């Protein structure tokens, strides 16, 4: 009888540990070097075992980040109240945001229309990367009408959430009016930030948040890594059905 | 002064006609043969002019279908009432559905859970391709609990819409409960049906439709061509805000 190759027994061991949730969905596996030491084999053998589990859809390689346990896209509810930190915590992971850029500049036509301000009026632009646990999940651009929330840039630069930054500007609450959802292929820069392959499918959302009286307060464009996030919408009964 | 190449003047002419809406967004251009005859040049020259307009993002080549005027993705509203024919007509195009397959078989676990029936209970599966004007826009699979709508298969086979087929089964009205939206890369078969390139980004929706009393009546999985359709959601005020 042919001897079972060493890599298959390593693959079987890892597979059993994943099934037992020693490594859960989305978790990072130890490095090749660490696995070599643990199993007492060379890196080539470890790589063969990992490649087998990637082929089987059990693991996924993320460029520059390592090997992770495959997980179905996490649910990200969108509705009248969408709060990033809350949504990620509900999926059992730790949310984080990294500021990539903030600037104040003149609104272009699309921004002015969405925010109901004059074209050329000042807007605060906040670009960043959102993560869930160790995985980057979304690249976002939030655009605020500077005249309505004059100190929003400082609050964001200080590392607060959008909710906190708006609260610091006298906006205790805000709601989402509408969302437009499309699918686009990741550009090289987006792929690098989101750690997906170039042309990987992304979910793009364009949303407008307003004060409770309907005044637009934020125009947001977000690109979600399609392999990590699925948007969910509950279609509530409309007002007229209450009659 | 260098003489302007013939192809640039053809490109300029087509561009002016597109700007004047002689060919509107999404319209098919005449064939290369027809354009050769019209401009009195060989096909190579026509091809050069078309390639230039494709590069500029003014035209788009669709595999096996011809050359089309580039159009931004059309809005497709999703909410409590989603009606395909209505949505496409609202965008000014003619809706069409082609039946790819209908069958009756046992429900798998996901289907049984969504439809709140026993695993293995009979379901009617309806697969098809939806088009907007000349462009295929969505590949869909609709799954119905056979016991609740026993004659739905005949009605669908007869070419009716889902709304008509349900009405023929004594379901005068139905509403959408929720939608899960993800982004996936087109498989070779999906790409062929939707006339997009392999791995092109698709929007995938999973939705449950119910009777007005909440009983699930349809479980639907749809893949939209990302370059042609964007989903829009209006986030209405919830019931409690009426207090």
Short mmCIF file of C-alpha atoms in Angstrom, two decimals:
data_model
loop_
_atom_site.label_atom_id
_atom_site.label_comp_id
_atom_site.label_asym_id
_atom_site.label_seq_id
_atom_site.Cartn_x
_atom_site.Cartn_y
_atom_site.Cartn_z
CA UNK A 1 0.00 0.00 0.00
CA UNK A 2 1.35 3.45 -0.90
CA UNK A 3 2.43 5.51 2.08
CA UNK A 4 0.24 8.58 2.71
CA UNK A 5 2.27 11.71 1.89
CA UNK A 6 3.11 13.86 4.91
CA UNK A 7 1.33 16.92 3.50
CA UNK A 8 -2.02 15.12 3.45
CA UNK A 9 -1.78 14.30 7.14
CA UNK A 10 -0.93 17.94 7.87
CA UNK A 11 -3.92 19.03 5.77
CA UNK A 12 -6.14 16.55 7.64
CA UNK A 13 -4.92 17.85 11.00
CA UNK A 14 -5.58 21.49 10.06
CA UNK A 15 -8.95 20.55 8.64
CA UNK A 16 -9.96 18.82 11.89
CA UNK A 17 -8.83 21.85 13.91
CA UNK A 18 -10.90 24.14 11.68
CA UNK A 19 -13.93 21.82 12.01
CA UNK A 20 -13.47 21.94 15.80
CA UNK A 21 -13.41 25.78 15.56
CA UNK A 22 -9.88 25.94 16.96
CA UNK A 23 -9.56 28.31 13.99
CA UNK A 24 -12.94 29.92 13.25
CA UNK A 25 -14.26 31.46 10.01
CA UNK A 26 -12.10 34.44 9.07
CA UNK A 27 -9.27 33.57 11.48
CA UNK A 28 -5.66 33.83 10.37
CA UNK A 29 -3.62 30.64 10.39
CA UNK A 30 -0.08 30.58 11.80
CA UNK A 31 2.64 31.47 9.28
CA UNK A 32 4.33 28.87 7.09
CA UNK A 33 7.43 29.16 9.29
CA UNK A 34 5.40 28.50 12.43
CA UNK A 35 3.61 25.55 10.85
CA UNK A 36 6.96 24.12 9.63
CA UNK A 37 8.27 24.20 13.19
CA UNK A 38 5.08 22.77 14.64
CA UNK A 39 4.90 19.80 12.24
CA UNK A 40 8.68 19.34 11.92
CA UNK A 41 8.63 19.52 8.12
CA UNK A 42 10.03 21.91 5.55
CA UNK A 43 8.07 24.87 4.25
CA UNK A 44 7.44 23.23 0.90
CA UNK A 45 5.44 20.48 2.61
CA UNK A 46 3.42 23.04 4.62
CA UNK A 47 2.75 25.00 1.45
CA UNK A 48 1.47 21.86 -0.29
CA UNK A 49 -0.96 21.17 2.58
CA UNK A 50 -2.20 24.80 2.61
CA UNK A 51 -2.61 24.83 -1.19
CA UNK A 52 -4.76 21.73 -0.95
CA UNK A 53 -7.07 23.40 1.60
CA UNK A 54 -7.24 26.57 -0.51
CA UNK A 55 -8.26 24.43 -3.52
CA UNK A 56 -10.98 22.84 -1.43
CA UNK A 57 -12.35 26.26 -0.43
CA UNK A 58 -11.48 25.73 3.25
CA UNK A 59 -8.73 28.34 3.37
CA UNK A 60 -8.19 31.57 1.47
CA UNK A 61 -4.92 33.37 0.76
CA UNK A 62 -5.00 37.11 1.25
CA UNK A 63 -2.28 39.05 -0.52
CA UNK A 64 0.34 40.27 1.92
CA UNK A 65 -1.66 39.14 4.92
CA UNK A 66 -1.43 35.36 5.18
CA UNK A 67 -3.79 32.41 5.03
CA UNK A 68 -7.26 32.64 6.54
CA UNK A 69 -10.12 30.28 7.24
CA UNK A 70 -12.72 30.80 4.53
CA UNK A 71 -15.88 32.48 5.74
CA UNK A 72 -19.10 33.31 3.91
CA UNK A 73 -19.64 37.06 3.48
CA UNK A 74 -20.80 38.58 6.76
CA UNK A 75 -24.24 40.22 6.84
CA UNK A 76 -24.15 44.01 6.92
CA UNK A 77 -27.68 45.39 7.47
CA UNK A 78 -28.55 48.59 5.66
CA UNK A 79 -31.65 50.54 6.53
CA UNK A 80 -32.70 53.86 7.99
CA UNK A 81 -30.04 53.50 10.67
CA UNK A 82 -26.71 52.17 9.46
CA UNK A 83 -23.91 52.30 12.01
CA UNK A 84 -20.66 50.68 10.98
CA UNK A 85 -19.34 49.89 14.46
CA UNK A 86 -22.63 48.37 15.55
CA UNK A 87 -22.92 46.25 12.38
CA UNK A 88 -19.44 44.80 12.71
CA UNK A 89 -19.81 44.11 16.46
CA UNK A 90 -23.07 42.27 15.70
CA UNK A 91 -21.01 39.89 13.53
CA UNK A 92 -18.78 39.14 16.53
CA UNK A 93 -15.70 41.05 15.32
CA UNK A 94 -13.90 44.19 16.37
CA UNK A 95 -14.51 47.19 14.07
CA UNK A 96 -11.72 49.61 13.18
CA UNK A 97 -11.35 52.61 10.89
CA UNK A 98 -8.16 54.01 9.45
CA UNK A 99 -8.18 57.58 8.12
CA UNK A 100 -6.55 57.73 4.68
CA UNK A 101 -7.20 61.40 3.94
CA UNK A 102 -9.24 64.39 5.06
CA UNK A 103 -9.53 67.60 3.11
CA UNK A 104 -11.76 70.59 2.66
CA UNK A 105 -12.50 71.57 -0.93
CA UNK A 106 -15.24 72.84 -3.25
CA UNK A 107 -18.21 70.52 -3.91
CA UNK A 108 -18.51 69.07 -7.40
CA UNK A 109 -21.87 68.88 -9.15
CA UNK A 110 -22.85 65.38 -7.92
CA UNK A 111 -21.89 66.23 -4.32
CA UNK A 112 -23.73 69.56 -4.44
CA UNK A 113 -26.88 67.90 -5.81
CA UNK A 114 -26.79 65.11 -3.20
CA UNK A 115 -26.15 67.50 -0.29
CA UNK A 116 -28.49 70.22 -1.62
CA UNK A 117 -25.80 72.89 -1.46
CA UNK A 118 -24.44 75.25 -4.12
CA UNK A 119 -21.82 73.77 -6.46
CA UNK A 120 -18.47 75.04 -5.23
CA UNK A 121 -19.62 75.40 -1.61
CA UNK A 122 -17.06 73.93 0.82
CA UNK A 123 -17.25 70.24 1.70
CA UNK A 124 -15.19 68.17 4.14
CA UNK A 125 -14.00 64.95 2.51
CA UNK A 126 -13.06 62.01 4.72
CA UNK A 127 -11.55 58.91 3.10
CA UNK A 128 -10.78 55.79 5.05
CA UNK A 129 -10.54 52.05 5.32
CA UNK A 130 -12.85 50.04 7.59
CA UNK A 131 -11.85 46.71 9.04
CA UNK A 132 -13.61 43.85 10.76
CA UNK A 133 -11.19 42.02 12.99
CA UNK A 134 -8.02 41.65 10.92
CA UNK A 135 -9.76 41.90 7.56
CA UNK A 136 -10.24 45.17 5.67
CA UNK A 137 -13.88 45.26 4.55
CA UNK A 138 -14.60 48.67 3.05
CA UNK A 139 -13.04 51.73 1.47
CA UNK A 140 -15.23 54.75 2.06
CA UNK A 141 -15.47 58.42 1.18
CA UNK A 142 -17.76 60.56 3.32
CA UNK A 143 -18.57 64.07 2.19
CA UNK A 144 -20.00 66.61 4.61
CA UNK A 145 -21.36 70.12 3.91
CA UNK A 146 -18.80 72.25 5.77
CA UNK A 147 -21.25 75.07 6.48
CA UNK A 148 -23.67 72.72 8.26
CA UNK A 149 -21.04 70.93 10.39
CA UNK A 150 -18.13 73.41 10.62
CA UNK A 151 -16.02 71.44 13.12
CA UNK A 152 -16.49 67.96 11.61
CA UNK A 153 -12.96 67.81 10.16
CA UNK A 154 -11.27 68.30 13.57
CA UNK A 155 -13.53 65.72 15.19
CA UNK A 156 -12.79 63.15 12.49
CA UNK A 157 -9.07 63.88 12.54
CA UNK A 158 -9.16 63.25 16.31
CA UNK A 159 -10.15 59.68 15.47
CA UNK A 160 -13.83 59.73 16.37
CA UNK A 161 -16.56 57.87 14.53
CA UNK A 162 -18.84 59.72 12.13
CA UNK A 163 -21.59 59.54 14.74
CA UNK A 164 -19.28 61.13 17.33
CA UNK A 165 -18.01 63.75 14.89
CA UNK A 166 -21.55 64.77 13.99
CA UNK A 167 -22.57 64.83 17.66
CA UNK A 168 -19.65 67.20 18.33
CA UNK A 169 -21.21 69.45 15.68
CA UNK A 170 -24.61 69.52 17.35
CA UNK A 171 -26.11 66.67 15.28
CA UNK A 172 -27.50 64.23 17.85
CA UNK A 173 -29.04 61.90 15.28
CA UNK A 174 -29.16 61.23 11.56
CA UNK A 175 -30.86 58.71 9.28
CA UNK A 176 -30.18 57.20 5.88
CA UNK A 177 -32.52 58.32 3.11
CA UNK A 178 -31.57 55.98 0.26
CA UNK A 179 -28.83 53.67 -1.01
CA UNK A 180 -27.79 52.84 -4.58
CA UNK A 181 -25.94 49.53 -4.84
CA UNK A 182 -23.83 48.45 -7.80
CA UNK A 183 -21.08 45.91 -8.48
CA UNK A 184 -17.66 46.97 -9.78
CA UNK A 185 -14.33 45.31 -10.42
CA UNK A 186 -11.56 46.29 -7.96
CA UNK A 187 -8.96 48.71 -9.32
CA UNK A 188 -5.32 47.99 -8.43
CA UNK A 189 -5.39 50.58 -5.61
CA UNK A 190 -8.68 49.30 -4.22
CA UNK A 191 -7.38 45.73 -4.40
CA UNK A 192 -4.28 46.71 -2.44
CA UNK A 193 -6.24 48.45 0.34
CA UNK A 194 -8.92 45.76 0.60
CA UNK A 195 -6.46 42.87 0.17
CA UNK A 196 -8.37 41.26 -2.67
CA UNK A 197 -7.18 40.39 -6.15
CA UNK A 198 -7.38 42.97 -8.93
CA UNK A 199 -10.81 42.95 -10.61
CA UNK A 200 -12.33 41.10 -7.64
CA UNK A 201 -16.04 41.98 -7.38
CA UNK A 202 -16.80 44.88 -5.02
CA UNK A 203 -20.17 46.13 -3.78
CA UNK A 204 -20.40 49.89 -4.26
CA UNK A 205 -22.95 51.85 -2.26
CA UNK A 206 -23.88 55.49 -2.65
CA UNK A 207 -25.95 56.78 0.23
CA UNK A 208 -27.31 60.03 1.58
CA UNK A 209 -27.73 60.59 5.31
CA UNK A 210 -29.97 63.36 6.54
CA UNK A 211 -31.00 65.13 9.72
CA UNK A 212 -34.38 64.03 11.04
CA UNK A 213 -35.94 66.99 9.15
CA UNK A 214 -34.56 65.67 5.83
CA UNK A 215 -31.60 68.06 5.46
CA UNK A 216 -28.68 66.15 3.87
CA UNK A 217 -25.70 65.90 6.22
CA UNK A 218 -23.50 63.23 4.60
CA UNK A 219 -22.99 61.87 1.11
CA UNK A 220 -21.14 58.57 1.26
CA UNK A 221 -19.55 56.32 -1.34
CA UNK A 222 -18.33 52.95 -0.06
CA UNK A 223 -16.66 49.98 -1.74
CA UNK A 224 -17.11 46.70 0.17
CA UNK A 225 -14.99 43.60 -0.50
CA UNK A 226 -17.60 41.29 -2.04
CA UNK A 227 -16.01 38.19 -0.60
CA UNK A 228 -16.36 39.53 2.96
CA UNK A 229 -19.58 41.56 3.12
CA UNK A 230 -23.17 41.02 1.97
CA UNK A 231 -25.68 43.81 2.43
CA UNK A 232 -29.05 42.88 3.89
CA UNK A 233 -32.25 44.89 3.61
CA UNK A 234 -35.47 44.28 5.53
CA UNK A 235 -38.42 45.63 3.58
CA UNK A 236 -40.65 47.02 6.29
CA UNK A 237 -44.32 47.57 5.73
CA UNK A 238 -44.88 51.09 4.39
CA UNK A 239 -46.82 53.65 6.38
CA UNK A 240 -50.02 53.28 4.36
CA UNK A 241 -50.33 49.62 5.32
CA UNK A 242 -51.01 50.71 8.90
CA UNK A 243 -54.34 52.25 7.96
CA UNK B 1 -0.20 69.72 -42.27
CA UNK B 2 -0.84 66.00 -41.80
CA UNK B 3 -4.11 64.84 -43.30
CA UNK B 4 -6.66 63.64 -40.68
CA UNK B 5 -7.07 59.86 -40.97
CA UNK B 6 -10.47 58.76 -42.28
CA UNK B 7 -11.22 56.74 -39.16
CA UNK B 8 -11.07 59.82 -36.92
CA UNK B 9 -13.68 61.61 -38.99
CA UNK B 10 -15.91 58.50 -38.79
CA UNK B 11 -15.38 58.41 -35.02
CA UNK B 12 -16.22 62.13 -34.80
CA UNK B 13 -19.41 61.64 -36.84
CA UNK B 14 -20.58 58.72 -34.65
CA UNK B 15 -19.72 60.68 -31.54
CA UNK B 16 -21.78 63.65 -32.68
CA UNK B 17 -24.72 61.37 -33.49
CA UNK B 18 -24.49 59.81 -30.01
CA UNK B 19 -24.30 63.27 -28.42
CA UNK B 20 -27.42 64.24 -30.40
CA UNK B 21 -29.12 61.06 -29.05
CA UNK B 22 -29.54 59.64 -32.57
CA UNK B 23 -28.17 56.59 -30.74
CA UNK B 24 -29.17 56.73 -27.07
CA UNK B 25 -27.53 55.05 -24.04
CA UNK B 26 -27.72 51.28 -24.45
CA UNK B 27 -28.65 51.39 -28.15
CA UNK B 28 -27.00 49.01 -30.59
CA UNK B 29 -24.95 50.56 -33.37
CA UNK B 30 -25.28 49.33 -36.97
CA UNK B 31 -22.99 46.42 -37.85
CA UNK B 32 -19.48 46.92 -39.19
CA UNK B 33 -20.74 45.88 -42.63
CA UNK B 34 -23.51 48.48 -42.52
CA UNK B 35 -21.13 51.21 -41.34
CA UNK B 36 -18.63 50.26 -44.08
CA UNK B 37 -21.33 50.74 -46.70
CA UNK B 38 -22.56 53.98 -45.15
CA UNK B 39 -19.13 55.62 -44.94
CA UNK B 40 -17.75 54.02 -48.14
CA UNK B 41 -14.68 52.61 -46.38
CA UNK B 42 -13.40 49.12 -45.64
CA UNK B 43 -14.24 47.28 -42.42
CA UNK B 44 -10.77 47.78 -41.02
CA UNK B 45 -11.30 51.54 -41.00
CA UNK B 46 -14.71 51.18 -39.33
CA UNK B 47 -13.20 48.87 -36.72
CA UNK B 48 -10.49 51.43 -35.95
CA UNK B 49 -13.11 54.14 -35.38
CA UNK B 50 -15.22 51.88 -33.14
CA UNK B 51 -12.17 50.76 -31.14
CA UNK B 52 -11.32 54.40 -30.48
CA UNK B 53 -14.82 55.07 -29.10
CA UNK B 54 -14.66 51.89 -26.98
CA UNK B 55 -11.34 53.09 -25.52
CA UNK B 56 -12.92 56.44 -24.70
CA UNK B 57 -15.78 54.69 -22.85
CA UNK B 58 -18.39 55.95 -25.33
CA UNK B 59 -19.14 52.55 -26.82
CA UNK B 60 -19.04 49.06 -25.35
CA UNK B 61 -18.59 45.75 -27.19
CA UNK B 62 -20.89 42.98 -26.05
CA UNK B 63 -19.74 39.49 -26.90
CA UNK B 64 -21.76 38.03 -29.77
CA UNK B 65 -24.17 40.94 -29.76
CA UNK B 66 -22.45 43.92 -31.34
CA UNK B 67 -21.41 47.40 -30.31
CA UNK B 68 -23.59 49.47 -27.98
CA UNK B 69 -23.67 53.02 -26.70
CA UNK B 70 -22.29 52.96 -23.16
CA UNK B 71 -24.89 53.61 -20.49
CA UNK B 72 -24.57 53.93 -16.72
CA UNK B 73 -26.23 51.04 -14.85
CA UNK B 74 -30.00 51.52 -14.83
CA UNK B 75 -31.72 51.97 -11.47
CA UNK B 76 -33.67 48.91 -10.30
CA UNK B 77 -35.67 49.77 -7.17
CA UNK B 78 -35.98 47.04 -4.56
CA UNK B 79 -38.43 47.32 -1.72
CA UNK B 80 -41.57 45.69 -0.41
CA UNK B 81 -42.96 45.53 -3.93
CA UNK B 82 -40.49 44.52 -6.60
CA UNK B 83 -42.01 43.87 -10.00
CA UNK B 84 -39.54 43.17 -12.78
CA UNK B 85 -41.71 44.29 -15.70
CA UNK B 86 -42.65 47.52 -13.95
CA UNK B 87 -39.04 48.30 -13.01
CA UNK B 88 -37.74 47.82 -16.54
CA UNK B 89 -40.58 49.82 -18.14
CA UNK B 90 -39.84 52.66 -15.70
CA UNK B 91 -36.35 52.82 -17.24
CA UNK B 92 -37.93 53.28 -20.69
CA UNK B 93 -37.12 49.81 -22.05
CA UNK B 94 -39.13 46.73 -22.94
CA UNK B 95 -38.86 43.89 -20.41
CA UNK B 96 -38.65 40.27 -21.52
CA UNK B 97 -38.15 36.92 -19.78
CA UNK B 98 -36.89 33.73 -21.32
CA UNK B 99 -37.56 30.42 -19.51
CA UNK B 100 -34.38 28.37 -19.29
CA UNK B 101 -35.74 25.50 -17.20
CA UNK B 102 -38.66 24.52 -14.98
CA UNK B 103 -38.69 21.44 -12.80
CA UNK B 104 -40.36 20.04 -9.72
CA UNK B 105 -38.05 18.44 -7.18
CA UNK B 106 -37.43 18.03 -3.45
CA UNK B 107 -36.45 21.16 -1.48
CA UNK B 108 -32.90 21.31 -0.17
CA UNK B 109 -32.16 22.58 3.35
CA UNK B 110 -31.68 26.26 2.44
CA UNK B 111 -34.85 26.30 0.34
CA UNK B 112 -36.87 24.53 3.03
CA UNK B 113 -35.67 26.98 5.68
CA UNK B 114 -36.46 30.02 3.51
CA UNK B 115 -39.89 28.75 2.48
CA UNK B 116 -40.73 27.33 5.93
CA UNK B 117 -41.52 23.89 4.52
CA UNK B 118 -40.15 20.44 5.39
CA UNK B 119 -36.82 19.54 3.76
CA UNK B 120 -37.67 17.24 0.86
CA UNK B 121 -41.13 18.73 0.32
CA UNK B 122 -41.77 19.42 -3.39
CA UNK B 123 -40.74 22.75 -4.87
CA UNK B 124 -41.22 24.18 -8.37
CA UNK B 125 -37.97 25.62 -9.70
CA UNK B 126 -38.12 28.23 -12.47
CA UNK B 127 -34.87 29.41 -14.04
CA UNK B 128 -34.76 32.16 -16.60
CA UNK B 129 -33.04 35.10 -18.18
CA UNK B 130 -34.49 38.63 -17.95
CA UNK B 131 -33.79 41.27 -20.55
CA UNK B 132 -34.21 45.00 -20.80
CA UNK B 133 -34.57 45.99 -24.44
CA UNK B 134 -31.90 44.02 -26.28
CA UNK B 135 -29.64 43.56 -23.25
CA UNK B 136 -29.81 40.57 -20.89
CA UNK B 137 -29.82 41.96 -17.36
CA UNK B 138 -30.46 39.10 -14.93
CA UNK B 139 -30.29 35.34 -14.50
CA UNK B 140 -32.83 34.23 -11.92
CA UNK B 141 -33.98 31.12 -10.11
CA UNK B 142 -37.39 31.28 -8.43
CA UNK B 143 -38.38 28.50 -6.07
CA UNK B 144 -42.03 27.99 -5.09
CA UNK B 145 -43.50 25.64 -2.48
CA UNK B 146 -45.50 23.27 -4.72
CA UNK B 147 -48.09 22.49 -2.05
CA UNK B 148 -48.99 26.17 -1.62
CA UNK B 149 -49.22 26.97 -5.35
CA UNK B 150 -49.94 23.61 -7.04
CA UNK B 151 -50.50 24.94 -10.56
CA UNK B 152 -47.65 27.47 -10.68
CA UNK B 153 -45.51 25.33 -13.02
CA UNK B 154 -48.18 25.20 -15.76
CA UNK B 155 -48.81 28.94 -15.48
CA UNK B 156 -45.09 29.75 -15.76
CA UNK B 157 -44.60 27.29 -18.62
CA UNK B 158 -47.45 29.08 -20.42
CA UNK B 159 -45.22 32.16 -20.46
CA UNK B 160 -46.88 34.27 -17.80
CA UNK B 161 -45.08 36.53 -15.35
CA UNK B 162 -44.55 35.39 -11.75
CA UNK B 163 -47.30 37.79 -10.68
CA UNK B 164 -49.68 36.22 -13.22
CA UNK B 165 -48.67 32.67 -12.31
CA UNK B 166 -49.28 33.35 -8.63
CA UNK B 167 -52.62 35.03 -9.39
CA UNK B 168 -53.64 31.88 -11.31
CA UNK B 169 -52.94 29.99 -8.07
CA UNK B 170 -55.18 32.20 -6.00
CA UNK B 171 -52.42 34.55 -4.78
CA UNK B 172 -53.67 38.04 -5.61
CA UNK B 173 -50.76 39.84 -3.98
CA UNK B 174 -47.34 39.20 -2.44
CA UNK B 175 -44.61 41.30 -0.86
CA UNK B 176 -40.87 41.04 -0.42
CA UNK B 177 -39.71 40.43 3.14
CA UNK B 178 -35.94 40.87 2.83
CA UNK B 179 -33.05 40.92 0.37
CA UNK B 180 -29.43 39.86 0.80
CA UNK B 181 -27.09 41.48 -1.73
CA UNK B 182 -23.59 40.30 -2.52
CA UNK B 183 -21.08 40.72 -5.35
CA UNK B 184 -19.69 37.73 -7.25
CA UNK B 185 -17.51 37.17 -10.29
CA UNK B 186 -19.38 35.81 -13.35
CA UNK B 187 -18.82 32.13 -14.09
CA UNK B 188 -18.30 31.17 -17.75
CA UNK B 189 -21.96 30.06 -18.08
CA UNK B 190 -23.29 33.20 -16.40
CA UNK B 191 -21.04 35.34 -18.60
CA UNK B 192 -22.40 33.66 -21.72
CA UNK B 193 -26.04 34.18 -20.74
CA UNK B 194 -25.58 37.76 -19.53
CA UNK B 195 -23.18 38.69 -22.37
CA UNK B 196 -20.49 40.00 -20.06
CA UNK B 197 -16.88 38.94 -19.77
CA UNK B 198 -15.89 36.04 -17.50
CA UNK B 199 -15.34 37.22 -13.93
CA UNK B 200 -17.23 40.45 -14.60
CA UNK B 201 -18.80 41.70 -11.34
CA UNK B 202 -22.39 40.55 -10.79
CA UNK B 203 -24.86 41.65 -8.13
CA UNK B 204 -26.40 38.61 -6.47
CA UNK B 205 -29.67 38.99 -4.57
CA UNK B 206 -31.38 36.42 -2.41
CA UNK B 207 -34.94 37.38 -1.54
CA UNK B 208 -38.01 35.92 0.08
CA UNK B 209 -41.50 36.92 -1.05
CA UNK B 210 -44.45 36.25 1.20
CA UNK B 211 -48.22 36.41 1.21
CA UNK B 212 -49.59 39.42 3.07
CA UNK B 213 -49.90 37.22 6.19
CA UNK B 214 -46.15 36.46 6.10
CA UNK B 215 -46.29 32.93 4.61
CA UNK B 216 -43.29 32.49 2.26
CA UNK B 217 -44.39 31.96 -1.34
CA UNK B 218 -41.18 32.46 -3.36
CA UNK B 219 -37.47 32.14 -2.68
CA UNK B 220 -35.51 33.89 -5.38
CA UNK B 221 -31.84 34.03 -6.31
CA UNK B 222 -30.91 36.52 -9.02
CA UNK B 223 -27.63 37.51 -10.66
CA UNK B 224 -27.69 40.98 -12.24
CA UNK B 225 -25.07 42.17 -14.75
CA UNK B 226 -23.26 44.81 -12.68
CA UNK B 227 -22.54 46.97 -15.68
CA UNK B 228 -26.24 47.27 -16.52
CA UNK B 229 -28.18 47.30 -13.24
CA UNK B 230 -27.82 49.15 -9.92
CA UNK B 231 -30.20 48.33 -7.08
CA UNK B 232 -31.78 51.26 -5.26
CA UNK B 233 -33.33 51.18 -1.81
CA UNK B 234 -35.41 53.92 -0.20
CA UNK B 235 -35.19 53.67 3.58
CA UNK B 236 -38.68 54.60 4.68
CA UNK B 237 -39.42 55.78 8.17
CA UNK B 238 -40.26 52.78 10.35
CA UNK B 239 -43.70 52.34 11.86
CA UNK B 240 -42.70 53.56 15.31
CA UNK B 241 -41.75 56.97 13.92
CA UNK B 242 -45.42 57.63 13.25
CA UNK B 243 -46.21 57.77 16.93
#
